Structure formats: structure tokens, C-alpha cells
PDB file of C-alpha atoms in Angstrom:
ATOM      1  CA  GLY A 240      37.928 -83.317  11.110  1.00 72.00           C
ATOM      2  CA  TYR A 241      39.739 -85.933  13.853  1.00 70.00           C
ATOM      3  CA  ASN A 242      36.570 -86.974  15.456  1.00 69.00           C
ATOM      4  CA  GLY A 243      34.515 -87.301  12.547  1.00 69.00           C
ATOM      5  CA  ALA A 244      37.058 -89.992  11.587  1.00 72.00           C
ATOM      6  CA  SER A 245      37.055 -93.823  11.847  1.00 72.00           C
ATOM      7  CA  MET A 246      39.770 -96.076  11.498  1.00 67.00           C
ATOM      8  CA  ALA A 247      37.634 -97.426   8.123  1.00 72.00           C
ATOM      9  CA  ASP A 248      37.100 -93.952   6.883  1.00 69.00           C
ATOM     10  CA  ILE A 249      41.006 -93.975   7.103  1.00 75.00           C
ATOM     11  CA  ALA A 250      41.520 -97.139   5.734  1.00 72.00           C
ATOM     12  CA  LYS A 251      39.161 -96.834   2.847  1.00 77.00           C
ATOM     13  CA  VAL A 252      40.981 -93.938   1.823  1.00 77.00           C
ATOM     14  CA  VAL A 253      44.170 -95.058   1.706  1.00 78.00           C
ATOM     15  CA  GLY A 254      43.165 -98.023   0.288  1.00 79.00           C
ATOM     16  CA  LEU A 255      43.885-100.216   2.319  1.00 74.00           C
ATOM     17  CA  GLN A 256      41.762-103.362   4.908  1.00 72.00           C
ATOM     18  CA  LYS A 257      41.383-101.601   8.265  1.00 72.00           C
ATOM     19  CA  ALA A 258      43.358-104.947   9.447  1.00 73.00           C
ATOM     20  CA  THR A 259      46.421-103.966   7.648  1.00 71.00           C
ATOM     21  CA  LEU A 260      45.574-100.241   8.343  1.00 69.00           C
ATOM     22  CA  TYR A 261      46.018-101.380  12.321  1.00 71.00           C
ATOM     23  CA  HIS A 262      49.114-103.068  11.120  1.00 66.00           C
ATOM     24  CA  HIS A 263      50.778-100.043  10.602  1.00 75.00           C
ATOM     25  CA  PHE A 264      49.205 -98.397  14.016  1.00 77.00           C
ATOM     26  CA  GLY A 265      47.906 -98.919  16.755  1.00 78.00           C
ATOM     27  CA  SER A 266      44.910 -96.452  17.186  1.00 85.00           C
ATOM     28  CA  LYS A 267      43.331 -92.999  15.360  1.00 86.00           C
ATOM     29  CA  GLN A 268      45.807 -91.350  18.034  1.00 89.00           C
ATOM     30  CA  GLU A 269      49.149 -92.611  16.784  1.00 90.00           C
ATOM     31  CA  ILE A 270      48.194 -91.669  13.160  1.00 88.00           C
ATOM     32  CA  LEU A 271      47.201 -87.941  14.168  1.00 91.00           C
ATOM     33  CA  ALA A 272      50.363 -87.760  16.229  1.00 93.00           C
ATOM     34  CA  GLU A 273      52.084 -88.597  13.073  1.00 92.00           C
ATOM     35  CA  LEU A 274      50.702 -87.029  10.520  1.00 92.00           C
ATOM     36  CA  LEU A 275      51.557 -83.802  13.305  1.00 96.00           C
ATOM     37  CA  ASN A 276      55.241 -84.889  13.663  1.00 96.00           C
ATOM     38  CA  ARG A 277      55.341 -85.188   9.877  1.00 95.00           C
ATOM     39  CA  ALA A 278      53.695 -81.775   9.937  1.00 97.00           C
ATOM     40  CA  MET A 279      56.569 -80.344  11.849  1.00 97.00           C
ATOM     41  CA  GLU A 280      59.622 -81.944  10.631  1.00 97.00           C
ATOM     42  CA  ILE A 281      58.694 -80.326   7.354  1.00 97.00           C
ATOM     43  CA  VAL A 282      57.974 -76.700   8.583  1.00 97.00           C
ATOM     44  CA  THR A 283      60.920 -77.250  11.472  1.00 97.00           C
ATOM     45  CA  GLU A 284      63.061 -77.658   8.428  1.00 97.00           C
ATOM     46  CA  ASN A 285      62.515 -75.769   6.051  1.00 97.00           C
ATOM     47  CA  MET A 286      63.034 -73.190   8.901  1.00 97.00           C
ATOM     48  CA  THR A 287      66.277 -74.040   9.878  1.00 98.00           C
ATOM     49  CA  GLN A 288      67.641 -73.871   6.031  1.00 97.00           C
ATOM     50  CA  VAL A 289      66.216 -69.897   6.636  1.00 97.00           C
ATOM     51  CA  LEU A 290      67.989 -69.142   9.193  1.00 96.00           C
ATOM     52  CA  GLN A 291      71.174 -70.923   7.699  1.00 96.00           C
ATOM     53  CA  GLN A 292      71.203 -68.405   4.817  1.00 96.00           C
ATOM     54  CA  ASP A 293      74.090 -65.610   5.505  1.00 96.00           C
ATOM     55  CA  CYS A 294      71.756 -62.217   4.698  1.00 96.00           C
ATOM     56  CA  ARG A 295      70.100 -59.780   7.004  1.00 96.00           C
ATOM     57  CA  PRO A 296      66.950 -60.788   9.495  1.00 96.00           C
ATOM     58  CA  ASP A 297      64.965 -58.828   7.314  1.00 96.00           C
ATOM     59  CA  GLU A 298      65.379 -60.994   4.725  1.00 97.00           C
ATOM     60  CA  LYS A 299      65.564 -64.263   6.563  1.00 97.00           C
ATOM     61  CA  ILE A 300      62.042 -63.082   7.637  1.00 97.00           C
ATOM     62  CA  LYS A 301      60.747 -62.978   4.324  1.00 97.00           C
ATOM     63  CA  LEU A 302      62.034 -65.729   3.472  1.00 98.00           C
ATOM     64  CA  ALA A 303      60.666 -67.769   6.282  1.00 98.00           C
ATOM     65  CA  MET A 304      57.330 -66.415   5.538  1.00 98.00           C
ATOM     66  CA  ARG A 305      57.820 -67.724   1.832  1.00 98.00           C
ATOM     67  CA  ALA A 306      58.810 -71.289   2.902  1.00 97.00           C
ATOM     68  CA  TYR A 307      55.727 -71.368   6.061  1.00 98.00           C
ATOM     69  CA  LEU A 308      52.936 -70.418   3.407  1.00 97.00           C
ATOM     70  CA  GLN A 309      54.390 -72.535   0.796  1.00 96.00           C
ATOM     71  CA  VAL A 310      53.835 -75.656   2.550  1.00 97.00           C
ATOM     72  CA  LEU A 311      50.740 -73.784   4.292  1.00 97.00           C
ATOM     73  CA  CYS A 312      49.327 -73.175   0.668  1.00 97.00           C
ATOM     74  CA  GLU A 313      51.091 -76.639  -0.974  1.00 95.00           C
ATOM     75  CA  GLN A 314      49.594 -79.043   1.754  1.00 95.00           C
ATOM     76  CA  PRO A 315      46.364 -77.626   2.966  1.00 94.00           C
ATOM     77  CA  ASP A 316      45.046 -81.147   4.416  1.00 91.00           C
ATOM     78  CA  LEU A 317      48.360 -81.581   6.194  1.00 93.00           C
ATOM     79  CA  SER A 318      48.784 -77.738   7.368  1.00 95.00           C
ATOM     80  CA  SER A 319      44.503 -78.099   8.682  1.00 94.00           C
ATOM     81  CA  VAL A 320      45.898 -81.579  10.846  1.00 93.00           C
ATOM     82  CA  LEU A 321      48.698 -79.280  11.721  1.00 95.00           C
ATOM     83  CA  LEU A 322      47.000 -76.171  12.563  1.00 96.00           C
ATOM     84  CA  LEU A 323      43.371 -77.367  14.029  1.00 94.00           C
ATOM     85  CA  GLU A 324      43.322 -81.153  14.990  1.00 93.00           C
ATOM     86  CA  TYR A 325      46.446 -81.013  17.650  1.00 93.00           C
ATOM     87  CA  ARG A 326      43.595 -80.110  19.989  1.00 93.00           C
ATOM     88  CA  SER A 327      42.612 -84.412  19.898  1.00 93.00           C
ATOM     89  CA  LEU A 328      45.644 -85.512  20.952  1.00 95.00           C
ATOM     90  CA  GLU A 329      45.550 -87.473  24.189  1.00 94.00           C
ATOM     91  CA  LYS A 330      47.541 -85.693  26.838  1.00 95.00           C
ATOM     92  CA  GLU A 331      50.716 -87.505  26.583  1.00 94.00           C
ATOM     93  CA  LEU A 332      50.559 -87.309  22.610  1.00 95.00           C
ATOM     94  CA  PHE A 333      49.638 -83.734  22.686  1.00 96.00           C
ATOM     95  CA  LYS A 334      52.598 -82.977  25.554  1.00 96.00           C
ATOM     96  CA  ARG A 335      55.038 -84.236  22.756  1.00 94.00           C
ATOM     97  CA  HIS A 336      53.441 -82.364  20.031  1.00 96.00           C
ATOM     98  CA  ILE A 337      53.838 -78.884  22.323  1.00 96.00           C
ATOM     99  CA  VAL A 338      57.385 -79.415  22.236  1.00 96.00           C
ATOM    100  CA  ASN A 339      57.929 -79.280  18.643  1.00 96.00           C
ATOM    101  CA  ARG A 340      55.626 -76.543  18.148  1.00 96.00           C
ATOM    102  CA  ASP A 341      57.431 -74.340  21.085  1.00 97.00           C
ATOM    103  CA  ARG A 342      60.617 -75.537  19.272  1.00 97.00           C
ATOM    104  CA  PHE A 343      59.495 -73.805  15.696  1.00 98.00           C
ATOM    105  CA  GLU A 344      57.990 -70.697  17.705  1.00 98.00           C
ATOM    106  CA  LYS A 345      61.161 -70.452  19.805  1.00 98.00           C
ATOM    107  CA  MET A 346      62.839 -70.192  15.837  1.00 98.00           C
ATOM    108  CA  TRP A 347      60.791 -67.470  14.624  1.00 98.00           C
ATOM    109  CA  ARG A 348      61.665 -65.914  17.641  1.00 98.00           C
ATOM    110  CA  ASP A 349      65.182 -66.178  17.850  1.00 97.00           C
ATOM    111  CA  LEU A 350      64.466 -64.648  14.055  1.00 97.00           C
ATOM    112  CA  ILE A 351      63.130 -61.295  15.438  1.00 97.00           C
ATOM    113  CA  ARG A 352      65.487 -61.365  18.384  1.00 97.00           C
ATOM    114  CA  GLU A 353      68.357 -61.192  15.563  1.00 96.00           C
ATOM    115  CA  GLY A 354      66.846 -58.135  14.069  1.00 96.00           C
ATOM    116  CA  VAL A 355      65.857 -56.437  17.282  1.00 96.00           C
ATOM    117  CA  ASP A 356      69.496 -57.129  18.833  1.00 96.00           C
ATOM    118  CA  SER A 357      71.063 -56.295  15.079  1.00 95.00           C
ATOM    119  CA  GLY A 358      68.642 -52.731  15.147  1.00 95.00           C
ATOM    120  CA  ILE A 359      67.009 -53.722  12.279  1.00 94.00           C
ATOM    121  CA  LEU A 360      63.824 -54.866  13.672  1.00 94.00           C
ATOM    122  CA  ARG A 361      62.159 -53.105  16.753  1.00 93.00           C
ATOM    123  CA  SER A 362      59.455 -54.461  19.342  1.00 94.00           C
ATOM    124  CA  GLU A 363      58.319 -53.778  22.247  1.00 94.00           C
ATOM    125  CA  SER A 364      57.450 -57.864  22.886  1.00 96.00           C
ATOM    126  CA  VAL A 365      59.372 -60.528  20.403  1.00 97.00           C
ATOM    127  CA  SER A 366      57.124 -63.169  21.809  1.00 97.00           C
ATOM    128  CA  MET A 367      53.315 -61.440  20.794  1.00 97.00           C
ATOM    129  CA  THR A 368      55.259 -60.264  17.564  1.00 97.00           C
ATOM    130  CA  VAL A 369      55.821 -64.329  16.806  1.00 97.00           C
ATOM    131  CA  ARG A 370      52.523 -64.659  18.069  1.00 97.00           C
ATOM    132  CA  ALA A 371      50.759 -62.094  15.722  1.00 97.00           C
ATOM    133  CA  MET A 372      52.750 -63.231  12.440  1.00 97.00           C
ATOM    134  CA  LEU A 373      52.342 -66.972  12.524  1.00 98.00           C
ATOM    135  CA  GLY A 374      48.109 -66.019  13.405  1.00 97.00           C
ATOM    136  CA  VAL A 375      48.181 -63.768  10.028  1.00 97.00           C
ATOM    137  CA  MET A 376      50.164 -66.795   8.670  1.00 98.00           C
ATOM    138  CA  ASN A 377      47.813 -69.851  10.241  1.00 97.00           C
ATOM    139  CA  TRP A 378      44.220 -68.476   9.192  1.00 96.00           C
ATOM    140  CA  THR A 379      45.242 -68.223   5.375  1.00 97.00           C
ATOM    141  CA  ILE A 380      44.350 -71.876   5.339  1.00 96.00           C
ATOM    142  CA  THR A 381      41.178 -70.664   5.549  1.00 95.00           C
ATOM    143  CA  TRP A 382      40.822 -68.919   3.069  1.00 96.00           C
ATOM    144  CA  TYR A 383      43.472 -69.421   0.869  1.00 96.00           C
ATOM    145  CA  ARG A 384      42.798 -70.985  -2.620  1.00 95.00           C
ATOM    146  CA  SER A 385      45.545 -72.250  -5.213  1.00 94.00           C
ATOM    147  CA  GLU A 386      43.594 -70.844  -7.951  1.00 95.00           C
ATOM    148  CA  GLY A 387      43.181 -67.261  -6.385  1.00 95.00           C
ATOM    149  CA  LYS A 388      44.861 -64.500  -7.686  1.00 96.00           C
ATOM    150  CA  LEU A 389      47.985 -64.928  -5.542  1.00 96.00           C
ATOM    151  CA  SER A 390      49.966 -67.476  -5.197  1.00 95.00           C
ATOM    152  CA  GLY A 391      51.407 -68.845  -1.464  1.00 95.00           C
ATOM    153  CA  GLU A 392      54.461 -66.559  -2.102  1.00 95.00           C
ATOM    154  CA  GLU A 393      53.120 -63.072  -3.614  1.00 96.00           C
ATOM    155  CA  ILE A 394      50.887 -63.710   0.093  1.00 97.00           C
ATOM    156  CA  ALA A 395      54.101 -64.211   1.970  1.00 97.00           C
ATOM    157  CA  ASP A 396      55.820 -60.700   0.191  1.00 97.00           C
ATOM    158  CA  LEU A 397      52.813 -59.049   1.253  1.00 96.00           C
ATOM    159  CA  PHE A 398      52.890 -60.525   4.596  1.00 97.00           C
ATOM    160  CA  SER A 399      56.308 -59.616   5.169  1.00 96.00           C
ATOM    161  CA  ASP A 400      55.581 -56.188   4.143  1.00 95.00           C
ATOM    162  CA  LEU A 401      52.912 -55.634   6.149  1.00 94.00           C
ATOM    163  CA  PHE A 402      55.215 -56.320   9.137  1.00 94.00           C
ATOM    164  CA  LEU A 403      58.341 -55.194   8.121  1.00 94.00           C
ATOM    165  CA  ASP A 404      57.201 -51.624   6.720  1.00 91.00           C
ATOM    166  CA  GLY A 405      53.639 -51.625   8.314  1.00 87.00           C
ATOM    167  CA  ILE A 406      50.848 -50.165   6.991  1.00 80.00           C
ATOM    168  CA  SER A 407      52.297 -46.524   7.959  1.00 76.00           C
ATOM    169  CA  ILE A 408      52.748 -43.766   4.828  1.00 76.00           C
ATOM    170  CA  LYS A 409      55.838 -42.849   7.076  1.00 68.00           C
ATOM    171  CA  LYS A 410      59.095 -45.235   5.984  1.00 61.00           C
ATOM    172  CA  ARG A 411      60.982 -46.146   9.052  1.00 56.00           C
ATOM    173  CA  THR A 412      65.005 -45.170   8.394  1.00 59.00           C
ATOM    174  CA  SER A 413      66.243 -47.147  10.191  1.00 55.00           C
ATOM    175  CA  ARG A 414      66.063 -50.101   6.938  1.00 49.00           C
TER     176      ARG A 414
END
């Protein structure tokens, strides 16, 4: 993790001299901020592409979950940094990161709100629905294994079915 790694450790892993690493980054904080920015750019760009699709909100949710879980499953190191290490940022860098994170979460809230407004979805609290969805997906970084039975896409489809249909045996008639 962040706190356990020194600049010398990072330089060794990336195959640079420590002085060369300092030429590119002034501190470990700058490296962490850059990694977080990169990760947020990836997930935000993927979400933007999904939101531009011409399909129903429930289909967009399925596509969004696939896109997000694809990143989490295919880039586990970067995903771990995104989801776990942001707390290590110093105050000013933390504030900047949170703005990006909030923008990403707003994209999800807007998507759920679109479904609610169109009558396709129901949600007592759009904000809590998004937190639940992201929480379920984010937690996969702790247990997902690429050699496991299910691919990231299959997991995303199971999760989207869970959120869109619930676990009740009664089927919603609004779909």
C-alpha cells in the first residue's frame, strides 16, 4: 500500500533511479494523485460513452456496470489504488480528487434519475441506490480472481439483474 512504499521502492519497481523518479514527480503524493487522476479519467470516460448510448436507462445501467467492472477486473492494481488509497492524500490533493469522484457518482445518479423519471425504475433515494450499486461493484476488488468461474462481464450482468429485478420471485410489470 501507499504508506508501506518508499520512493526507492517505487523507483525499483518501475525500473528507474530514484533521482530520475524525482525528476518526474516531486513526491509520493504527486504519484498517488496522478494514479488517482488516471483511474478517474478511465472510469469517467467509460461512463460518458455509456451515457451517450441511445437506449433505455435500464440498458444503460447494464452497460455502465459492465464498463465499470471491466476496469476493476482488468486493472486490479489501479482499481485498488482508486478505491483504497485516496485516503492517503494530503488535504489539498484529497479535495481535488473528491471533486472528480463526486462527478463520477453524479453520472450514476443522473442515470438512475433518468430511469426513475421515465417510469422504468423506482428508487426511494437515488443517492442511496447509487451508493449501494457502487459499493457492491467496488467490493469485487477484494474477491475477484481472473482465473475464477465468472468474467467481469458475467459478474456485471448478475449485479445488474440483481439491481434491476431484485431477488423477489415477483416480476415487476413496469419493464
